[in-house]
JSON list of C-alpha atoms in Angstrom, two decimals:
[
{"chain": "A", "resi": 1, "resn": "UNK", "atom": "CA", "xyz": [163.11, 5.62, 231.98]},
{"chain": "A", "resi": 2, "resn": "UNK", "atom": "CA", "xyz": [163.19, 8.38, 229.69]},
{"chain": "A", "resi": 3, "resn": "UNK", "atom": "CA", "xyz": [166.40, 10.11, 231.30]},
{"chain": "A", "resi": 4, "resn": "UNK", "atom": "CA", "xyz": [168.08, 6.55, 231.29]},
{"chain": "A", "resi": 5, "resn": "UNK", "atom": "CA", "xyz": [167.75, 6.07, 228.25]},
{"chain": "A", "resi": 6, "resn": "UNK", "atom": "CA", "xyz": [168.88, 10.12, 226.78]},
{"chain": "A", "resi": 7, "resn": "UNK", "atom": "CA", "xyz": [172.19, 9.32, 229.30]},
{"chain": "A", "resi": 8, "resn": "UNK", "atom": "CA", "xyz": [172.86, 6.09, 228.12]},
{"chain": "A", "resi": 9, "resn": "UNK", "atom": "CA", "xyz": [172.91, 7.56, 224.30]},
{"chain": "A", "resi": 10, "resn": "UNK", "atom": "CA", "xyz": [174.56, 10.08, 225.17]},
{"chain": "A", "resi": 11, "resn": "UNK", "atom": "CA", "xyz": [177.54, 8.10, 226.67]},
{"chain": "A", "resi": 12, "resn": "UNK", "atom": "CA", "xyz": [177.05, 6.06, 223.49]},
{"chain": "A", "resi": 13, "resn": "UNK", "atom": "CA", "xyz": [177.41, 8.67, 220.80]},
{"chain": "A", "resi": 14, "resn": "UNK", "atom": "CA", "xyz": [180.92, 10.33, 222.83]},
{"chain": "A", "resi": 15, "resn": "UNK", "atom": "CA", "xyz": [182.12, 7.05, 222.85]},
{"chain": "A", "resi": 16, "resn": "UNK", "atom": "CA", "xyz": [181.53, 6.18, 219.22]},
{"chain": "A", "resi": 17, "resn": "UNK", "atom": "CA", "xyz": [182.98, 10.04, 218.35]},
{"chain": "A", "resi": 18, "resn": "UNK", "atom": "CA", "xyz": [186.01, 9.12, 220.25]},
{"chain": "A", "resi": 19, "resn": "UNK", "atom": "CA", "xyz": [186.30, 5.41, 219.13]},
{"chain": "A", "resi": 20, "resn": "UNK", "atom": "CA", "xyz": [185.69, 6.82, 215.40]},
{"chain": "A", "resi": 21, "resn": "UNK", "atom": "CA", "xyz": [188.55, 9.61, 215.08]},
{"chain": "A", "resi": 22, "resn": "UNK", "atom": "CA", "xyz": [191.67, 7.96, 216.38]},
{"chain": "A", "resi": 23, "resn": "UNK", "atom": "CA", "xyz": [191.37, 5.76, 214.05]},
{"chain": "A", "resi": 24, "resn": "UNK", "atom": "CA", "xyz": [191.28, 8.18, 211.30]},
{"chain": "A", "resi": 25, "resn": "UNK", "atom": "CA", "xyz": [194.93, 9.13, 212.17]},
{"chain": "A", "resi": 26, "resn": "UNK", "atom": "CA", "xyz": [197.81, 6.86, 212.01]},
{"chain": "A", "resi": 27, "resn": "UNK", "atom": "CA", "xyz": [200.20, 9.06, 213.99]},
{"chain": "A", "resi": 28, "resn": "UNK", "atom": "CA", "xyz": [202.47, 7.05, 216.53]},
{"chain": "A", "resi": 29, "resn": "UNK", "atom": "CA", "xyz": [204.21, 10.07, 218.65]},
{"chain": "A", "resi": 30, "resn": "UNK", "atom": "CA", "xyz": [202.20, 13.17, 219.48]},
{"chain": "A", "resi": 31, "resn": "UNK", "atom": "CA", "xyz": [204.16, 16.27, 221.59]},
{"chain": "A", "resi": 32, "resn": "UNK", "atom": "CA", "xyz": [202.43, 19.04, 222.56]},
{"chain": "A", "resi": 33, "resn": "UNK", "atom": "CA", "xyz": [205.33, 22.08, 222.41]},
{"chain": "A", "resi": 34, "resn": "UNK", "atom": "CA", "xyz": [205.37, 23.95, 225.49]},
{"chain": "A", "resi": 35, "resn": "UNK", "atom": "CA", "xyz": [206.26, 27.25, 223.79]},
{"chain": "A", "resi": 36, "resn": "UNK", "atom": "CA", "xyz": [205.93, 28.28, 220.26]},
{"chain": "A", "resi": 37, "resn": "UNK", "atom": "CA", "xyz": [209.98, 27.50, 219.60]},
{"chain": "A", "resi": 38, "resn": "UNK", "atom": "CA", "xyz": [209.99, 27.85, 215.82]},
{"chain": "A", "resi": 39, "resn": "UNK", "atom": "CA", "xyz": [209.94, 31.11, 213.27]},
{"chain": "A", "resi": 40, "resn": "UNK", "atom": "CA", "xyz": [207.53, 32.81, 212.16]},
{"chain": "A", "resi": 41, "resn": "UNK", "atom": "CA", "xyz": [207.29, 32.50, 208.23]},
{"chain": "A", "resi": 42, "resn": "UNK", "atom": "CA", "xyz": [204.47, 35.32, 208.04]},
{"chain": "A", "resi": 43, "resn": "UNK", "atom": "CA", "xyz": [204.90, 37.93, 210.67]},
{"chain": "A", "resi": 44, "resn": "UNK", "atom": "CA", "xyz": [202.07, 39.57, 209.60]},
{"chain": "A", "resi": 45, "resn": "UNK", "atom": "CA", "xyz": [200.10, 37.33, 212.29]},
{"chain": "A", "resi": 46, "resn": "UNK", "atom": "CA", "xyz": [200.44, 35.23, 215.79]},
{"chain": "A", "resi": 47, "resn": "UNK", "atom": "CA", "xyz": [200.27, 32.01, 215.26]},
{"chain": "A", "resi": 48, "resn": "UNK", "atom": "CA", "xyz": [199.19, 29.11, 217.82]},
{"chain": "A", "resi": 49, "resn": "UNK", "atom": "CA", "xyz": [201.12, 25.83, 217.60]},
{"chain": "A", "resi": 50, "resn": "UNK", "atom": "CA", "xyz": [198.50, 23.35, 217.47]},
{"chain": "A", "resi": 51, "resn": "UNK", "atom": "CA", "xyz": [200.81, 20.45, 217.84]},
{"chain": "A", "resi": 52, "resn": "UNK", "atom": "CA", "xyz": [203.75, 18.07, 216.60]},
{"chain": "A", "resi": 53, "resn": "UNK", "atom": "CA", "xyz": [202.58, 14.57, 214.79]},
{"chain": "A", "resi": 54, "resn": "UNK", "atom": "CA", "xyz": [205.16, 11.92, 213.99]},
{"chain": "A", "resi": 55, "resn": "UNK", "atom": "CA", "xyz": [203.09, 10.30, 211.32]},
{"chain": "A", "resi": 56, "resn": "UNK", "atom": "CA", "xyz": [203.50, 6.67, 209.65]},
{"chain": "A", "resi": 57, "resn": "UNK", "atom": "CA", "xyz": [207.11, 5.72, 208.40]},
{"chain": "A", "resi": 58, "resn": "UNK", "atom": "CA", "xyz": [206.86, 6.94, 205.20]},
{"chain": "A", "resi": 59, "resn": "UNK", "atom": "CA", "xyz": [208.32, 3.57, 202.45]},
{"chain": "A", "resi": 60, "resn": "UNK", "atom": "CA", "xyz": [209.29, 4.19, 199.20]},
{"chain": "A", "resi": 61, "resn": "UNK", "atom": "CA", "xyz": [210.22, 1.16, 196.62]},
{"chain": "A", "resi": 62, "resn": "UNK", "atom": "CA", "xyz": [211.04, 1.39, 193.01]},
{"chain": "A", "resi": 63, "resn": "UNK", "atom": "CA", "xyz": [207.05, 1.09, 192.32]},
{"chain": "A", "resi": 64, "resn": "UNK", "atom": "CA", "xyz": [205.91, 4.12, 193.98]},
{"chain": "A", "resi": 65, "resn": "UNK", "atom": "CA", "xyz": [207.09, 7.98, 193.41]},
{"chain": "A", "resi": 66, "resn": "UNK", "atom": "CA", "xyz": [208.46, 10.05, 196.74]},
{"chain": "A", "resi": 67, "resn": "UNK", "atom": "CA", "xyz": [205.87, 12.76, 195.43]},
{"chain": "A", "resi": 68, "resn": "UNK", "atom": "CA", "xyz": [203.42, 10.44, 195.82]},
{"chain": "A", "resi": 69, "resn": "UNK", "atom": "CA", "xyz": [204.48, 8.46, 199.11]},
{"chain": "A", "resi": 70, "resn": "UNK", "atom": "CA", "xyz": [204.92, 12.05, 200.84]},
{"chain": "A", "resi": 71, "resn": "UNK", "atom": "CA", "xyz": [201.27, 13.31, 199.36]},
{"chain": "A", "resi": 72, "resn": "UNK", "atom": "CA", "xyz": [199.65, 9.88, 200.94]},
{"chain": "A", "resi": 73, "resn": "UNK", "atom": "CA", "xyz": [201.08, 10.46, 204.15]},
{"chain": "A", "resi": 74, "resn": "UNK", "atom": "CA", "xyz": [200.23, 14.04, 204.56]},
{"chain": "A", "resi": 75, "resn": "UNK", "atom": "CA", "xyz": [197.18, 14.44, 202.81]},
{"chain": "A", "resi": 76, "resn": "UNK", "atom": "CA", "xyz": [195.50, 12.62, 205.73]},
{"chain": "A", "resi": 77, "resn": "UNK", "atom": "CA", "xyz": [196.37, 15.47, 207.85]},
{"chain": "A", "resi": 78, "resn": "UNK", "atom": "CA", "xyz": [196.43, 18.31, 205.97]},
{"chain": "A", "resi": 79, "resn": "UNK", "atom": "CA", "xyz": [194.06, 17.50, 202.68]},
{"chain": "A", "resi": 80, "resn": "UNK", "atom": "CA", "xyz": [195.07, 18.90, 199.37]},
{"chain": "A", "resi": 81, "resn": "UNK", "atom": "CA", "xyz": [197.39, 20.87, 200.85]},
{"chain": "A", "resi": 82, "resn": "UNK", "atom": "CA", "xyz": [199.22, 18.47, 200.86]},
{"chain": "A", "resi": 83, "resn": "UNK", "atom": "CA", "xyz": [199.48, 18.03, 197.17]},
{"chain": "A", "resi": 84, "resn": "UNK", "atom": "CA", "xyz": [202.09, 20.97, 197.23]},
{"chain": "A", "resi": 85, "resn": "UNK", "atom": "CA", "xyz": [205.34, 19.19, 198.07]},
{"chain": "A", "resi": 86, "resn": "UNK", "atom": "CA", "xyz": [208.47, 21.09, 197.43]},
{"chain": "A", "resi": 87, "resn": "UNK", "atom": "CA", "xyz": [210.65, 19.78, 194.66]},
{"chain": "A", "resi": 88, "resn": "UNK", "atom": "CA", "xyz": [213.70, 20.74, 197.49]},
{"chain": "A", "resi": 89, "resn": "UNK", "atom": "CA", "xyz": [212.01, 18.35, 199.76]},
{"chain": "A", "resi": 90, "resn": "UNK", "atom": "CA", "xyz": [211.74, 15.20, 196.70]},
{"chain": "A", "resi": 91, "resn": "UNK", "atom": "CA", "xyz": [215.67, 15.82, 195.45]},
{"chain": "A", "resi": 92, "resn": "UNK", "atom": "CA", "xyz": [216.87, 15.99, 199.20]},
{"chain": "A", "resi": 93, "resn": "UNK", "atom": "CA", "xyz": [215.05, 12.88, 200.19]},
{"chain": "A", "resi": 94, "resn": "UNK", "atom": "CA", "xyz": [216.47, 11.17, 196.66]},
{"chain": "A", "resi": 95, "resn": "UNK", "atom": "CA", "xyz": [219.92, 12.58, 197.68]},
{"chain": "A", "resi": 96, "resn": "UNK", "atom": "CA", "xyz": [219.63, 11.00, 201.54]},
{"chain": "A", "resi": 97, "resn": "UNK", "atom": "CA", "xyz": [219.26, 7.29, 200.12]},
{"chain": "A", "resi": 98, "resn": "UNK", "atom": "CA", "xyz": [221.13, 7.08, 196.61]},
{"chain": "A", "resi": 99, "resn": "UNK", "atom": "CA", "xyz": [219.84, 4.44, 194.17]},
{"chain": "A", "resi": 100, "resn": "UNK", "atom": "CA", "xyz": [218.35, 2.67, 197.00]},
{"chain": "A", "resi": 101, "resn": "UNK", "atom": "CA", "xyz": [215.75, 0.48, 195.55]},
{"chain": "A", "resi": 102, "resn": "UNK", "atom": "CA", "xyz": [213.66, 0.40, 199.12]},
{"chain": "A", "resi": 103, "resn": "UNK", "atom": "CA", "xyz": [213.97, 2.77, 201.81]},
{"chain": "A", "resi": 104, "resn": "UNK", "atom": "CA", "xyz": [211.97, 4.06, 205.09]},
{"chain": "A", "resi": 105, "resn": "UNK", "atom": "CA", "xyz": [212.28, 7.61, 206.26]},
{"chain": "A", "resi": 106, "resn": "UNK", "atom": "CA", "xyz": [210.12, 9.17, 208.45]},
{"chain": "A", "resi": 107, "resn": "UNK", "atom": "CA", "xyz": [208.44, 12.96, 208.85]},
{"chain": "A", "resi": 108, "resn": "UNK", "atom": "CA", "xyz": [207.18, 15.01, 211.59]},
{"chain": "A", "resi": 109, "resn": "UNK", "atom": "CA", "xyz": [204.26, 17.69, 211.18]},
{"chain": "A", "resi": 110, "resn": "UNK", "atom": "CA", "xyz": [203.41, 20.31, 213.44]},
{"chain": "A", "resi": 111, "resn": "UNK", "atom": "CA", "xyz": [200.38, 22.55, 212.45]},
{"chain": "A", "resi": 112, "resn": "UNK", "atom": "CA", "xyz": [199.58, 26.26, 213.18]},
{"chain": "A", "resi": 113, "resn": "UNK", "atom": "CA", "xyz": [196.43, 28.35, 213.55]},
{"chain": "A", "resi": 114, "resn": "UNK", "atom": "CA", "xyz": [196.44, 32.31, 213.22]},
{"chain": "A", "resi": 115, "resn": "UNK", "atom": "CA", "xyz": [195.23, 33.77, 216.74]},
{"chain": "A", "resi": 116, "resn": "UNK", "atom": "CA", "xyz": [192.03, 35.23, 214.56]},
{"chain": "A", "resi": 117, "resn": "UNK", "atom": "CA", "xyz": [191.45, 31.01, 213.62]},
{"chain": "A", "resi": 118, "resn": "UNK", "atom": "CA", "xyz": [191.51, 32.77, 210.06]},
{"chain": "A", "resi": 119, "resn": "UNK", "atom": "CA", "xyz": [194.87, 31.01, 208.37]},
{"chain": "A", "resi": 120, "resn": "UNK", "atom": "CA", "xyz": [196.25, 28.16, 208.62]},
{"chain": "A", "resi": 121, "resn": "UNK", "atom": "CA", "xyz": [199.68, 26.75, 207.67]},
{"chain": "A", "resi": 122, "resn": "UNK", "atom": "CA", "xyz": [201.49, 23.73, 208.34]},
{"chain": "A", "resi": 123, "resn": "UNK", "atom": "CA", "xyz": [205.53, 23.05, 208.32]},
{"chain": "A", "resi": 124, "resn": "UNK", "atom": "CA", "xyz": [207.02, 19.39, 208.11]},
{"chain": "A", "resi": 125, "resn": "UNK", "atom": "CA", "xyz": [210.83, 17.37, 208.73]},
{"chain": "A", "resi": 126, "resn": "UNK", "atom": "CA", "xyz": [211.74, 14.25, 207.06]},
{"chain": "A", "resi": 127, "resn": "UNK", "atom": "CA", "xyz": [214.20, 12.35, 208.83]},
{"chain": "A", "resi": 128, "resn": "UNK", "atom": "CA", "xyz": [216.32, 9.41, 207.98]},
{"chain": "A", "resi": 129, "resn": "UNK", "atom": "CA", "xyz": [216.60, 7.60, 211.19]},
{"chain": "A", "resi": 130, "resn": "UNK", "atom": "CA", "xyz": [212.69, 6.51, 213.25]},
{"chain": "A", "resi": 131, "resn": "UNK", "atom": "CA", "xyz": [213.99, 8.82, 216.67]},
{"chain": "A", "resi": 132, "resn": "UNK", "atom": "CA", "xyz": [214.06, 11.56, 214.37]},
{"chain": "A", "resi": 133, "resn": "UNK", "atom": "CA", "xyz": [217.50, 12.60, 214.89]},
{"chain": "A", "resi": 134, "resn": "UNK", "atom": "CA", "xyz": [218.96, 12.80, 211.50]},
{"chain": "A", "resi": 135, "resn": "UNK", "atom": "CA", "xyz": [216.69, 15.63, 209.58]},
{"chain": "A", "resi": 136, "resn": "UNK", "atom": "CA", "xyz": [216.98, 15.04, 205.32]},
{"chain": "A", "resi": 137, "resn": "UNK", "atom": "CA", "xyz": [215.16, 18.51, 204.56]},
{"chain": "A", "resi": 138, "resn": "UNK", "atom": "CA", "xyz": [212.01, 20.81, 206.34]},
{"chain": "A", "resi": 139, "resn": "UNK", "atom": "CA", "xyz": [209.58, 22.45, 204.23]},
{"chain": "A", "resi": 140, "resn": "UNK", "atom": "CA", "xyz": [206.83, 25.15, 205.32]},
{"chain": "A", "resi": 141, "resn": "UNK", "atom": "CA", "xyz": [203.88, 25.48, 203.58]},
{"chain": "A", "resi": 142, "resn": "UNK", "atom": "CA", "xyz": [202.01, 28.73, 201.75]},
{"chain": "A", "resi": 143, "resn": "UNK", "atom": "CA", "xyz": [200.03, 30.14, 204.34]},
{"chain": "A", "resi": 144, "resn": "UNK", "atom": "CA", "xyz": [195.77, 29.42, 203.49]},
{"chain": "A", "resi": 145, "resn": "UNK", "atom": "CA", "xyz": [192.49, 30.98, 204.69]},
{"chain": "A", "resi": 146, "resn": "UNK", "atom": "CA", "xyz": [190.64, 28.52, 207.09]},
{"chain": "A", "resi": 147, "resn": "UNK", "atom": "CA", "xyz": [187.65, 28.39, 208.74]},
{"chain": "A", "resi": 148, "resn": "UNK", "atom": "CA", "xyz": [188.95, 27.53, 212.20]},
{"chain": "A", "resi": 149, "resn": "UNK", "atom": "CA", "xyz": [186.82, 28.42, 215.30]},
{"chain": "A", "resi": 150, "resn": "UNK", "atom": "CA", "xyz": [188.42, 28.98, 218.95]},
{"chain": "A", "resi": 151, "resn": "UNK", "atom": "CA", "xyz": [186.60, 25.86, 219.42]},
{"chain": "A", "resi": 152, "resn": "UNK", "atom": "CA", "xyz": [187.48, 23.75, 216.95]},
{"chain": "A", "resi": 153, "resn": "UNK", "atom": "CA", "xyz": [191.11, 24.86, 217.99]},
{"chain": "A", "resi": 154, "resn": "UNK", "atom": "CA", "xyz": [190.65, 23.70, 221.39]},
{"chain": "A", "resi": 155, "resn": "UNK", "atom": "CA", "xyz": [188.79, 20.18, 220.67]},
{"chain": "A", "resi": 156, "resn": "UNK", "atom": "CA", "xyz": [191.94, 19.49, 218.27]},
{"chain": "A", "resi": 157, "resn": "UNK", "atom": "CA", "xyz": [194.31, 20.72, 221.20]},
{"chain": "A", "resi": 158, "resn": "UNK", "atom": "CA", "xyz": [192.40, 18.45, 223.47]},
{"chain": "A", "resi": 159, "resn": "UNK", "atom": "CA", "xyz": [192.19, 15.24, 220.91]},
{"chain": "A", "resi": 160, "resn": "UNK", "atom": "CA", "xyz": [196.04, 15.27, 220.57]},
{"chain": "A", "resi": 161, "resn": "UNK", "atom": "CA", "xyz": [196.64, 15.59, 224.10]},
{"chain": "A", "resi": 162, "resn": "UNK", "atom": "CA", "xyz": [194.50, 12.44, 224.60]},
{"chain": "A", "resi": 163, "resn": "UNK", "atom": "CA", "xyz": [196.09, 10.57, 221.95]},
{"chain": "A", "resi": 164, "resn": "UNK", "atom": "CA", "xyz": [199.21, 11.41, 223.11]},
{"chain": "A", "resi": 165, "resn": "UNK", "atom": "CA", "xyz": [198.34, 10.16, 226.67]},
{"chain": "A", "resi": 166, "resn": "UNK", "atom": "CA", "xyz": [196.66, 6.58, 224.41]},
{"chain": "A", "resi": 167, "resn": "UNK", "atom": "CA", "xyz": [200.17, 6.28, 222.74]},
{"chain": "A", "resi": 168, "resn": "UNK", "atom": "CA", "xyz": [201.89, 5.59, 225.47]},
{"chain": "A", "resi": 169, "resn": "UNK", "atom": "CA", "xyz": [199.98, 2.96, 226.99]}
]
C-alpha cells in the first residue's frame, strides 16, 4: 500500500512540474539549432546554444512605449536582463513602422551557456512579418556570470525539445 501510494505521488508531482512550467512560457515556435551557426561575440569562451524561442507577437499602440513592450516580452525569459534594450534596437523598430499608431512585430531569442555553465548571454531578432522573414534589427546582449549547472543545462535542453514536440500538435 505504501509503495502505491510513494508511485502514485510521484507520478503526481512530475506531472504537476510539467503541467506548471509550460505555462510559464508563452513561446509559440521552439527550434533546436543543429549546429552552433552564429558568431561568437566573446571568444574568450565556447558557448552551447541552448535554443531558439519565437516568443509572443510583440503589440505596440500609442499607450504603451517599445522599451517597455520589448522589456515585457523578454523579461519572462531572460529576467532583468532584459531591462537592457539597445536604443539601436527601439529607433530601428520606430523606423520599420513610421507613425503607425498600432503595430505587431515579432522577435526571436536564442540563449547561450558558456561550456564551464559559468556565463550566460542571450542575442535576439525583431522581425516585421510573423514567419520571421523580414528582420527590423538583432541585438546581443553583455555577457553575465550565471550559476548554470550541466544539469540544469540539460533539463532546459530537454524542456524545449518537449515543447517543441507540444507545439506542433
Amino acid at each position: 500500500m505504501k509503495k502505491n501510494l510513494a508511485i502514485c505521488l510521484s507520478i503526481c508531482t512530475s506531472l504537476g512540474l510539467i503541467m506548471i512550467f509550460p505555462s510559464e512560457l508563452q513561446a509559440k515556435e521552439i527550434e533546436i539549432p543543429v549546429s552552433l551557426a552564429y558568431s561568437n561575440p566573446y571568444p574568450e569562451h565556447d558557448w552551447i546554444n541552448l535554443g531558439t524561442i519565437k516568443l509572443d507577437p510583440v503589440q505596440v499602440n500609442s499607450a504603451v512605449g517599445v522599451r517597455d513592450a520589448v522589456y515585457e516580452v523578454l523579461s519572462k525569459f531572460v529576467g532583468v536582463y532584459g531591462g537592457i534594450i539597445n536604443d539601436v534596437i527601439i529607433n530601428a523598430i520606430k523606423n520599420t513602422f513610421g507613425s503607425k499608431q498600432t503595430y505587431t512585430f515579432y522577435i526571436k531569442l536564442t540563449q547561450y551557456v558558456s561550456t564551464d555553465y559559468m556565463w550566460h548571454y542571450y542575442t535576439y531578432t525583431c522581425y516585421s512579418d510573423s514567419a520571421c522573414t523580414k528582420p527590423i534589427a538583432t541585438y546581443t546582449s553583455t555577457k553575465w556570470q550565471d550559476r548554470y549547472t550541466k544539469r540544469q543545462v540539460e533539463e532546459l535542453q530537454e524542456f524545449l525539445k518537449n515543447r517543441m514536440l507540444y507545439e506542433k500538435y
